[in-house]
XYZ file of C-alpha atoms in Angstrom:
558
model
C -55.747 13.649 -2.841
C -57.490 16.274 -1.455
C -59.739 18.082 -3.787
C -58.238 21.662 -4.851
C -59.945 24.735 -2.879
C -59.603 28.494 -3.551
C -57.616 29.503 0.319
C -59.478 32.126 1.692
C -58.868 36.025 1.953
C -56.319 36.635 4.883
C -57.969 37.143 8.294
C -55.690 39.196 10.297
C -55.288 37.485 13.657
C -53.792 40.642 15.169
C -53.041 44.264 13.778
C -50.787 44.096 10.966
C -50.233 40.626 10.968
C -52.138 38.218 8.530
C -51.428 34.407 7.265
C -49.675 33.754 3.572
C -50.080 30.281 1.518
C -46.660 28.108 1.816
C -45.605 26.253 -1.598
C -45.042 23.576 0.314
C -48.559 21.769 1.311
C -48.510 21.653 5.569
C -46.526 24.713 6.136
C -48.568 27.794 7.771
C -47.027 31.135 7.316
C -48.198 33.970 9.447
C -46.551 37.542 8.736
C -45.981 40.398 11.468
C -45.785 43.253 9.088
C -48.081 43.959 6.436
C -45.902 45.144 4.037
C -42.189 43.717 4.523
C -39.020 46.000 3.386
C -37.583 45.257 0.332
C -35.221 42.689 0.148
C -36.552 40.954 3.465
C -38.768 38.168 3.673
C -40.789 36.190 6.296
C -39.724 32.362 7.009
C -40.957 29.377 4.918
C -39.806 26.020 4.479
C -38.645 24.567 1.348
C -37.814 21.134 2.844
C -40.403 20.051 5.401
C -40.183 17.178 8.041
C -41.932 13.969 7.208
C -44.215 11.494 8.968
C -42.276 8.175 10.243
C -43.617 4.996 11.244
C -40.379 2.913 13.224
C -40.126 0.466 15.614
C -38.654 0.779 18.816
C -35.264 1.013 19.545
C -34.204 2.804 15.971
C -33.322 5.754 15.554
C -35.370 8.353 13.724
C -33.761 11.854 12.244
C -36.740 14.594 11.329
C -34.494 16.832 8.720
C -35.942 20.241 7.638
C -34.818 23.433 5.240
C -35.596 26.327 5.862
C -35.035 29.947 4.074
C -36.265 33.722 5.466
C -34.686 36.972 5.313
C -32.845 37.523 8.384
C -32.013 34.186 8.869
C -35.184 32.616 10.984
C -34.240 31.631 14.174
C -35.178 27.222 14.516
C -36.998 25.607 17.478
C -38.571 22.521 17.911
C -41.516 21.007 20.500
C -44.066 17.811 21.145
C -47.659 18.137 21.368
C -47.325 16.086 24.780
C -44.470 16.735 26.784
C -40.741 18.286 26.519
C -38.190 17.902 24.020
C -35.388 16.645 26.336
C -31.952 17.617 25.101
C -29.822 15.064 27.182
C -31.794 12.076 24.976
C -32.079 13.994 21.798
C -30.045 15.964 19.613
C -31.235 19.175 17.596
C -28.087 19.851 15.167
C -27.422 21.952 11.872
C -26.051 20.414 9.253
C -24.189 23.170 7.549
C -23.663 21.812 4.384
C -26.573 20.220 3.257
C -28.078 22.979 5.051
C -30.616 21.262 7.249
C -31.512 21.640 10.543
C -32.287 17.900 12.259
C -33.796 16.548 15.573
C -32.305 13.413 16.110
C -33.824 10.618 18.657
C -31.223 7.162 19.518
C -32.843 4.696 20.167
C -36.719 5.497 20.406
C -39.507 3.913 22.361
C -43.323 4.075 22.502
C -42.693 6.899 24.613
C -41.762 8.819 22.044
C -44.238 8.457 19.856
C -46.246 12.448 19.456
C -46.752 14.735 17.016
C -43.477 17.249 16.447
C -43.533 20.823 15.621
C -40.796 22.858 13.932
C -40.995 26.439 14.232
C -38.903 29.157 12.082
C -39.140 32.369 13.076
C -37.836 36.224 12.281
C -38.601 40.042 13.099
C -41.045 39.374 9.970
C -43.225 36.444 10.646
C -43.004 32.734 11.603
C -43.897 29.644 9.404
C -44.466 25.847 11.158
C -44.883 22.086 10.206
C -46.190 19.441 12.283
C -44.681 15.953 11.604
C -46.025 12.407 13.133
C -44.275 9.561 15.226
C -45.333 6.467 15.742
C -43.861 4.124 17.416
C -44.638 0.120 16.698
C -44.288 -1.802 20.193
C -41.864 -4.722 19.756
C -45.282 -7.692 21.172
C -43.804 -9.130 23.899
C -43.500 -5.628 25.933
C -47.026 -4.800 25.360
C -48.338 -8.504 26.911
C -45.652 -8.457 29.526
C -47.237 -4.513 30.400
C -51.119 -6.411 30.050
C -49.968 -9.421 32.613
C -48.424 -7.099 34.864
C -52.298 -5.087 35.250
C -54.081 -8.261 35.996
C -52.042 -9.675 38.717
C -52.069 -6.331 40.446
C -55.605 -6.765 41.659
C -54.434 -9.680 44.034
C -52.278 -7.069 45.465
C -53.138 -3.963 48.055
C -56.168 -1.786 46.968
C -53.635 1.191 46.418
C -52.151 -1.480 43.308
C -55.778 -2.499 41.875
C -55.598 1.514 41.401
C -53.070 1.761 39.913
C -53.204 -1.327 37.802
C -56.769 -0.588 36.455
C -55.480 3.145 35.128
C -52.389 1.434 33.392
C -55.417 -0.223 31.628
C -57.541 2.132 31.179
C -54.311 4.531 29.102
C -53.753 1.655 27.401
C -56.970 1.081 25.884
C -57.214 4.901 25.119
C -53.337 5.064 23.338
C -54.772 1.722 21.084
C -58.204 3.647 20.560
C -55.995 6.990 19.481
C -55.499 6.326 15.844
C -52.513 8.369 14.778
C -53.143 10.410 11.493
C -52.081 9.066 8.255
C -49.359 10.976 6.462
C -50.582 12.676 2.910
C -47.565 10.385 0.938
C -48.862 7.404 1.673
C -52.441 7.739 -0.172
C -50.157 9.551 -3.007
C -48.379 6.707 -2.859
C -51.365 4.125 -3.546
C -53.251 6.516 -6.211
C -49.905 5.027 -8.326
C -49.437 1.740 -7.235
C -50.538 -1.443 -8.354
C -53.558 -3.516 -6.313
C -49.954 -5.838 -5.722
C -48.626 -3.294 -3.979
C -50.913 -1.980 -1.143
C -50.035 -4.581 1.149
C -46.391 -2.926 0.964
C -47.101 0.008 1.446
C -49.417 -0.273 4.383
C -46.702 -2.213 6.166
C -45.049 0.642 5.731
C -47.029 3.402 7.225
C -48.384 0.677 10.059
C -52.072 0.829 8.425
C -53.883 -2.319 9.553
C -57.592 -1.255 8.846
C -57.559 -2.780 5.251
C -61.263 -2.142 4.801
C -61.217 1.780 5.836
C -58.662 2.228 3.415
C -60.129 1.022 0.837
C -63.011 2.508 1.314
C -60.885 5.976 1.593
C -58.694 5.088 -1.566
C -61.588 4.476 -3.695
C -63.106 8.539 -2.654
C -59.528 9.933 -3.138
C -59.523 8.592 -6.646
C -62.643 9.618 -7.741
C -61.580 13.198 -6.451
C -58.240 13.005 -8.496
C -59.945 11.087 -11.770
C -61.750 14.742 -11.567
C -58.701 16.835 -11.513
C -56.975 14.854 -14.143
C -59.586 15.254 -16.396
C -58.904 18.290 -17.139
C -55.168 18.940 -18.796
C -54.874 14.572 -19.525
C -57.560 12.391 -22.267
C -55.145 9.262 -21.463
C -53.008 7.947 -18.603
C -51.795 4.292 -18.639
C -48.819 1.990 -18.286
C -47.156 3.920 -14.812
C -44.126 2.244 -14.347
C -42.713 3.209 -10.142
C -39.342 4.624 -10.294
C -36.019 1.312 -10.785
C -32.520 1.648 -10.133
C -30.649 0.639 -13.067
C -27.254 -1.270 -12.842
C -25.142 1.516 -14.933
C -26.402 4.066 -11.762
C -29.138 5.906 -13.387
C -32.651 5.627 -12.417
C -35.955 5.772 -13.957
C -39.493 6.087 -13.816
C -41.863 6.412 -16.976
C -45.929 6.459 -18.077
C -47.636 7.158 -21.278
C -49.828 10.288 -21.476
C -52.014 12.152 -23.618
C -52.601 15.716 -22.895
C -55.610 17.498 -24.099
C -53.707 20.529 -24.732
C -49.782 19.572 -26.357
C -48.619 23.434 -24.849
C -49.213 22.290 -21.174
C -46.540 22.652 -18.905
C -44.982 19.667 -17.086
C -43.075 19.255 -13.288
C -41.713 17.043 -11.386
C -41.554 17.509 -7.583
C -39.014 15.864 -4.936
C -40.192 15.840 -1.541
C -43.354 18.664 -2.493
C -39.436 20.555 -4.365
C -39.693 21.763 -8.031
C -36.433 19.949 -9.753
C -35.132 21.101 -12.856
C -34.614 19.197 -15.651
C -33.487 18.899 -18.979
C -34.361 16.873 -22.761
C -31.290 17.565 -24.592
C -28.031 17.251 -22.261
C -26.735 15.455 -19.927
C -27.650 16.809 -16.623
C -28.638 15.308 -12.889
C -31.889 15.188 -13.613
C -33.913 14.753 -17.478
C -37.492 13.907 -19.267
C -38.011 12.791 -22.638
C -40.762 11.932 -24.724
C -41.025 9.192 -27.306
C -44.592 9.377 -28.712
C -47.077 9.136 -25.851
C -44.539 7.621 -23.550
C -42.638 10.329 -21.038
C -39.933 8.521 -19.377
C -38.098 10.233 -16.605
C -34.674 9.557 -15.056
C -31.567 10.615 -12.470
C -27.906 10.488 -13.394
C -25.819 9.141 -11.230
C -27.718 8.835 -8.044
C -26.079 9.394 -4.502
C -28.219 8.301 -1.247
C -29.792 12.796 -1.339
C -31.582 11.335 -4.683
C -34.170 9.443 -2.387
C -37.379 10.842 -1.874
C -41.265 10.797 -3.200
C -41.215 11.781 -6.694
C -44.232 13.568 -8.544
C -45.295 14.851 -11.980
C -47.993 17.649 -12.372
C -49.523 18.659 -15.262
C -50.285 22.822 -14.920
C -50.621 22.315 -10.883
C -52.479 18.952 -11.578
C -50.419 16.038 -10.140
C -50.765 13.036 -12.323
C -48.433 10.259 -11.258
C -46.520 9.741 -7.247
C -43.339 7.428 -7.153
C -41.216 6.913 -4.155
C -37.168 6.157 -4.230
C -36.079 4.102 -1.780
C -32.049 3.405 -1.621
C -30.987 -0.052 0.332
C -28.843 1.500 2.970
C -25.238 1.390 2.379
C -22.617 -0.002 4.816
C -19.114 0.066 5.076
C -17.174 -2.867 4.235
C -14.097 -1.691 4.800
C -13.776 2.031 6.713
C -10.917 4.300 6.125
C -8.219 3.590 9.077
C -5.463 5.884 10.929
C -2.821 7.512 8.111
C 0.945 8.610 9.317
C 2.451 11.147 6.598
C 5.579 13.162 7.412
C 5.117 17.107 6.319
C 4.883 17.417 2.187
C 4.249 14.106 1.714
C 0.514 12.723 0.175
C -2.317 10.916 2.380
C -4.231 8.112 1.196
C -7.307 7.550 2.939
C -9.877 4.488 1.178
C -13.257 2.466 1.870
C -15.173 0.244 0.486
C -19.308 0.544 0.319
C -21.649 -2.236 0.005
C -23.215 -0.665 -2.890
C -21.948 1.020 -6.037
C -21.707 4.878 -5.483
C -21.192 7.656 -7.802
C -19.817 9.621 -5.415
C -19.519 10.208 -1.534
C -19.318 12.937 0.721
C -15.692 13.886 2.601
C -15.358 15.764 5.124
C -12.092 17.286 6.671
C -12.606 18.300 10.663
C -15.930 18.903 9.946
C -15.936 20.698 7.040
C -16.932 18.984 3.028
C -14.117 18.898 0.728
C -13.828 18.828 -3.277
C -11.228 17.841 -6.103
C -8.963 21.111 -6.082
C -5.380 21.602 -5.391
C -5.038 20.452 -2.371
C -7.583 17.449 -2.341
C -8.135 14.009 -4.605
C -11.483 12.558 -4.450
C -11.271 9.680 -6.625
C -13.512 6.560 -7.500
C -13.146 2.588 -9.062
C -14.486 1.647 -12.242
C -17.350 -0.535 -10.031
C -17.654 2.890 -8.088
C -17.319 0.410 -4.987
C -13.124 1.727 -3.876
C -13.601 5.863 -2.802
C -10.408 7.167 -2.425
C -9.463 10.434 -0.627
C -5.845 12.233 -1.395
C -4.243 15.290 0.824
C -1.778 16.583 -1.289
C 1.396 17.964 0.450
C 0.017 17.220 4.207
C 1.454 20.452 6.588
C 0.355 20.472 10.242
C -2.608 22.609 9.700
C -3.712 19.567 7.804
C -3.903 17.147 10.996
C -7.427 16.182 12.148
C -10.049 14.135 11.718
C -11.625 13.687 8.206
C -14.917 11.078 7.615
C -16.304 9.335 5.023
C -19.778 9.436 4.760
C -22.982 7.714 2.502
C -26.545 8.343 3.227
C -26.872 7.864 7.085
C -23.439 5.532 7.408
C -20.154 7.008 8.283
C -16.700 6.918 9.141
C -13.638 8.776 10.365
C -9.684 7.843 11.336
C -7.347 11.321 12.312
C -4.589 12.041 9.971
C -1.274 12.706 11.673
C 1.073 14.900 9.971
C 4.833 14.040 11.241
C 6.871 17.572 11.204
C 10.269 17.324 10.221
C 12.810 19.116 12.822
C 16.280 19.289 10.617
C 15.974 23.572 9.984
C 17.678 22.513 7.032
C 15.387 20.849 5.434
C 11.997 21.994 6.134
C 10.062 23.454 3.611
C 11.592 21.498 1.155
C 10.623 18.070 -0.475
C 11.900 14.975 0.004
C 13.538 13.714 -3.658
C 15.090 10.344 -4.471
C 17.750 9.651 -5.994
C 17.553 6.537 -8.885
C 20.533 4.704 -10.151
C 20.354 2.447 -12.473
C 23.303 -0.048 -13.586
C 23.671 0.553 -17.481
C 23.185 -1.639 -19.975
C 23.363 -2.456 -23.526
C 19.657 -3.694 -24.106
C 17.272 -0.618 -24.404
C 14.201 -3.214 -24.155
C 11.807 -1.920 -21.410
C 10.628 -5.261 -21.079
C 10.097 -7.066 -17.863
C 8.962 -10.276 -17.600
C 6.555 -10.702 -13.872
C 8.125 -11.182 -10.636
C 6.950 -11.046 -7.456
C 8.595 -8.238 -5.357
C 6.011 -8.879 -2.084
C 5.330 -12.627 -1.730
C 2.572 -14.352 -1.411
C 1.883 -15.242 3.420
C 0.824 -17.957 5.156
C -2.857 -16.394 7.237
C -4.540 -17.717 10.140
C -7.787 -15.831 10.755
C -10.833 -16.999 13.033
C -14.712 -17.874 11.654
C -16.496 -15.223 10.752
C -13.712 -12.311 10.740
C -12.108 -10.196 7.875
C -8.967 -11.670 6.366
C -6.357 -10.272 3.928
C -4.130 -11.694 1.341
C -1.930 -9.043 -0.614
C 1.270 -9.211 -2.652
C 2.984 -7.269 -4.995
C 4.137 -7.731 -8.873
C 5.788 -6.386 -11.312
C 6.475 -6.675 -15.000
C 6.351 -4.870 -18.337
C 3.698 -5.752 -19.867
C 1.570 -5.251 -17.064
C 1.106 -9.134 -16.147
C -2.328 -10.509 -16.034
C -3.141 -12.236 -12.653
C -5.569 -14.742 -11.650
C -6.130 -16.053 -7.859
C -6.952 -19.868 -7.425
C -7.514 -21.841 -4.090
C -6.673 -25.628 -4.271
C -6.035 -25.166 -7.821
C -9.648 -22.997 -8.815
C -9.847 -20.174 -10.129
C -11.292 -17.906 -7.912
C -11.229 -13.871 -10.011
C -15.484 -15.008 -11.059
C -16.118 -16.156 -7.386
C -18.265 -13.508 -6.035
C -17.741 -14.605 -2.596
C -13.643 -12.961 -2.894
C -12.984 -9.440 -3.291
C -9.988 -8.972 -5.380
C -8.026 -6.062 -6.893
C -4.967 -5.256 -8.405
C -3.856 -1.223 -8.047
C -0.981 -0.405 -9.652
C 0.769 -3.853 -9.547
C -0.425 -3.996 -5.326
C -2.795 -7.778 -5.625
C -5.293 -8.279 -3.115
C -8.010 -10.428 -2.425
C -10.690 -9.799 0.527
C -12.480 -12.532 2.491
C -15.502 -10.450 4.016
C -16.643 -13.250 6.401
C -14.441 -16.532 6.608
C -15.859 -19.724 7.391
C -14.545 -23.776 6.947
C -14.764 -23.927 3.257
C -12.277 -20.906 2.789
C -9.573 -23.382 4.317
C -6.910 -24.146 1.896
C -3.572 -23.368 -0.751
C -3.774 -20.007 -2.181
C -1.720 -19.048 -5.070
C -1.299 -16.207 -7.614
C -0.329 -16.756 -11.435
C 1.288 -13.587 -12.935
C 1.702 -13.680 -16.686
C 2.989 -11.282 -19.458
C 3.848 -12.322 -22.770
C 7.361 -12.397 -21.406
C 6.912 -15.641 -19.331
C 4.554 -17.121 -16.091
C 5.263 -16.441 -12.550
C 3.201 -18.383 -9.795
C 3.521 -17.629 -5.886
C 1.888 -19.393 -3.382
C 1.332 -19.792 0.293
C 3.927 -22.955 0.091
C 6.280 -21.103 -1.646
C 6.626 -19.602 -5.528
C 8.035 -20.955 -8.656
C 9.167 -18.515 -11.864
C 8.539 -19.261 -15.663
C 10.305 -16.768 -17.573
C 12.763 -16.057 -20.630
C 16.139 -15.810 -18.647
C 16.867 -13.148 -21.663
C 15.604 -10.461 -20.271
C 17.188 -8.945 -16.659
C 15.331 -8.075 -13.932
C 14.542 -4.361 -13.108
C 17.060 -3.579 -9.948
C 14.210 -2.030 -8.062
C 12.495 -3.349 -5.132
C 9.132 -2.671 -3.492
C 7.408 -2.838 -0.391
C 3.927 -3.665 1.175
C 2.974 -1.521 3.810
C -0.527 -3.599 5.781
C -2.427 -0.966 6.665
C -6.121 -2.501 8.013
C -8.592 -2.099 4.708
C -5.592 0.158 3.049
C -2.822 -1.042 1.209
C 0.227 1.704 0.423
C 3.209 0.575 -2.646
C 5.828 1.514 -1.948
C 9.255 2.266 -4.170
C 12.691 0.723 -2.081
C 15.404 1.682 -4.388
C 18.925 -0.071 -4.290
């Protein structure tokens, strides 16, 4: 990090104008008036877009969170060329308050320095971010080969080839600016991690990097000597199996009353050492442990620890890209019924974002948002559906999303409109007051033929009281502990998903359900039952309605 230096006195650039300092490094603010009216502020960035190095063909998103009263107008520009609004997307995400510049399928021509401007009647704020695009090797070699072969053509072609070669050499000599985040990570990282960090930011000149890093370390140590006596055992942030993320360090403070601050992407975040809140910082002797409870995709970013304004530690928190293994599907529901959307994600998440008609949804009287114990299955229940509820619903996890339609079928009978449908249940009289029932299959397994490398779903419905214990077998070998098969049991609907079918998955599949009254088996070749005949079966039947990626367990009464 560069040395902390005193800011110069404000030098008016015009009558009534002056420069202001932003809390976020790299943001330049110009105030148009000498004194701001009460309640009014100049634009400022609470989250600035960061430099990105990415391979061509990928998608790039610059994100910025901007404040100001009145609300500023936000525009994007680039140094060389103009923003093509047909290829680029400039959007505002109201749910997160982010202004975004999206570039799908970037090419080497998009490599440039981009600027984000925020203006209102009292001032403007501007920040820059570099985009470095890594060109695929064979394209670069092909361009050089074409420039060489063009020499044998006409003099005009020779001039064009020579000019192209000079442009390419000039482009190669121009070294992109290295983001400050790169140096912050290196200053707190072990030497064994230098190579991976350099690869992440596209830095190849290791000798120059090491020389500059040595200079920055001396500067940082001189700053830290003012507040810290000893600093060691810096452990980067790590995601635990229980959805908790932690990083720790050992530190001896010169002044025990010194204030410790934690920043995420340049924004200070609150924490508590006593209560179970989102962020916590606990001290045990000289060890400081920072924790993030209930990690979600929005928690990714650069975390920094400061003591009385001096940076002492930086660590980058990245989450693996989330994918939807089973996406939500279109749902049809009759008026005044409940509709259920369900999806399966590739890694445990405490929560995802649900949207209806592009508006974030919250738990309440209208919606139930549920998460399974393993935090892989996420469910949205739209209660008491009305015609106004129809539309597109979406599940969002990080940069991944999936969407589906809710279709509400309106009852045309005017006498039943506005009334909830009711069902009657007539059970035969029985002298036996016991409610215990042996296990039985109301919907058996069926034979499946699935193409290789595709998904395959198997399911059946089991009843019984006490609740039966269910075990899956393939060729008489238990699959309950096999991680290649995703097995669930929800309200008696037993399902198994084979995410990618292969030759080894062929065979005879059997489901066995048992409780203290007996045992019943069902397979793709038939069913066998073993239970005490003294306990009669219930006369309630069940029907399993299958949709791709979703199971609905519906009672049918005689």
